[in-house]
Amino acid sequence: MSRTRRIIYWLATLVLASGLVGSGVQQLLRIENKGAVAPPYAWGIVELGYPVYILTILGTWKLLGAVMIVIPKYPLFKEWAYAGLFFLLTGALFSHVAAGSAWLEWIPAIFLLVLTVVSWYLRPADRKLPQP
């Protein structure tokens, strides 16, 4: 693997993991805001029509996915993590489109989706499933 490709891979992977950890922790904390209809970081979920409890599921999977794509070994789990992140982020994007959200609200999902694809595509051979 060339040095440039390795740098792009790690940059994309670490930025992706950081975004997943940041949003996952925010979703898991679910701090109540007195007088608000929904807790901070939950208003978007409520506006999209999802129940607030989905934040626990999403936050947990984001944290597990972030850990899995960064740690060495376990190529099968990495494949599952990348697939899950792809489904999560395309689902988020479609939810925003279906709910009629402004295009600016699509940007985080698109950004993380692009990072997911780049990280998956550029991953080193030792992070891929062995070819039969």
XYZ file of C-alpha atoms in Angstrom:
132
model
C 0.000 0.000 0.000
C 1.405 3.378 -0.968
C 2.138 5.957 1.676
C -0.437 8.398 0.258
C -3.156 5.754 0.217
C -2.344 4.755 3.808
C -2.490 8.408 4.954
C -5.851 8.972 3.249
C -7.171 5.721 4.738
C -6.161 6.645 8.282
C -7.331 10.238 7.940
C -10.760 9.133 6.671
C -11.003 6.370 9.284
C -10.026 8.543 12.235
C -12.294 11.435 11.231
C -15.143 8.947 10.693
C -14.503 7.282 14.054
C -14.346 10.689 15.772
C -17.673 11.706 14.246
C -19.249 8.418 15.277
C -17.924 8.615 18.835
C -18.976 12.247 19.216
C -22.505 11.738 17.947
C -22.828 8.337 19.647
C -21.921 9.759 23.059
C -24.306 12.680 22.546
C -27.085 10.261 21.677
C -26.389 8.030 24.671
C -26.231 10.902 27.199
C -29.776 12.125 26.402
C -29.493 14.999 28.883
C -32.911 16.491 29.636
C -33.454 20.165 28.840
C -36.157 21.658 31.069
C -38.993 23.114 29.047
C -37.871 21.481 25.794
C -40.035 19.045 23.884
C -37.083 16.674 23.476
C -33.633 16.411 25.046
C -30.697 18.077 23.297
C -29.522 16.049 20.296
C -32.933 14.366 20.249
C -34.863 17.154 18.568
C -33.650 16.005 15.136
C -34.805 12.451 15.777
C -38.203 13.694 16.921
C -38.479 15.981 13.883
C -37.753 12.998 11.625
C -40.595 11.097 13.278
C -38.583 8.588 15.314
C -39.051 7.894 19.036
C -36.377 9.223 21.388
C -35.435 5.725 22.600
C -33.885 5.009 19.178
C -30.991 7.239 20.288
C -29.797 4.523 22.669
C -29.688 1.982 19.859
C -28.000 4.349 17.394
C -25.487 5.638 19.950
C -24.491 2.125 21.005
C -24.006 0.900 17.438
C -22.048 4.017 16.484
C -19.613 3.527 19.365
C -19.168 -0.166 18.591
C -18.696 0.589 14.875
C -16.095 3.264 15.619
C -14.110 0.898 17.811
C -14.307 -1.932 15.296
C -13.036 0.051 12.307
C -10.049 1.382 14.260
C -8.755 -1.666 16.121
C -6.509 -4.155 14.308
C -7.546 -7.670 13.215
C -11.132 -9.008 13.090
C -11.737 -8.450 9.352
C -15.168 -10.119 9.405
C -16.377 -7.795 12.151
C -14.928 -4.849 10.241
C -16.973 -5.820 7.164
C -20.100 -5.958 9.298
C -19.242 -2.619 10.914
C -18.749 -0.913 7.546
C -21.998 -2.422 6.241
C -23.846 -1.259 9.366
C -22.415 2.241 9.069
C -23.406 2.355 5.406
C -26.986 1.333 6.274
C -27.101 3.765 9.213
C -25.913 6.732 7.165
C -27.965 6.021 4.036
C -30.957 5.599 6.354
C -30.211 8.953 7.960
C -29.882 10.591 4.572
C -33.129 9.071 3.283
C -34.917 10.054 6.525
C -33.903 13.682 6.025
C -35.015 13.632 2.392
C -38.326 11.930 3.220
C -39.025 14.350 6.083
C -38.369 17.337 3.830
C -35.354 18.570 5.793
C -33.317 21.424 4.371
C -30.355 20.210 2.316
C -27.951 21.657 4.888
C -29.206 19.043 7.357
C -28.097 16.289 4.951
C -24.437 17.367 5.070
C -23.342 15.433 8.203
C -24.832 12.179 6.878
C -23.310 12.704 3.421
C -19.907 13.602 4.903
C -19.800 10.538 7.164
C -21.108 8.339 4.334
C -18.294 9.482 2.037
C -15.749 8.847 4.814
C -17.215 5.367 5.344
C -16.858 4.480 1.661
C -13.336 5.940 1.442
C -12.218 4.142 4.609
C -13.694 0.840 3.448
C -12.264 1.119 -0.067
C -8.749 2.100 1.024
C -8.392 -0.287 3.966
C -5.140 -2.261 4.017
C -5.045 -5.948 3.076
C -4.687 -7.050 6.716
C -8.060 -5.385 7.442
C -9.867 -7.221 4.610
C -11.371 -10.661 4.517
C -9.017 -13.220 2.977
C -9.883 -13.975 -0.638
C -10.789 -17.630 -1.368
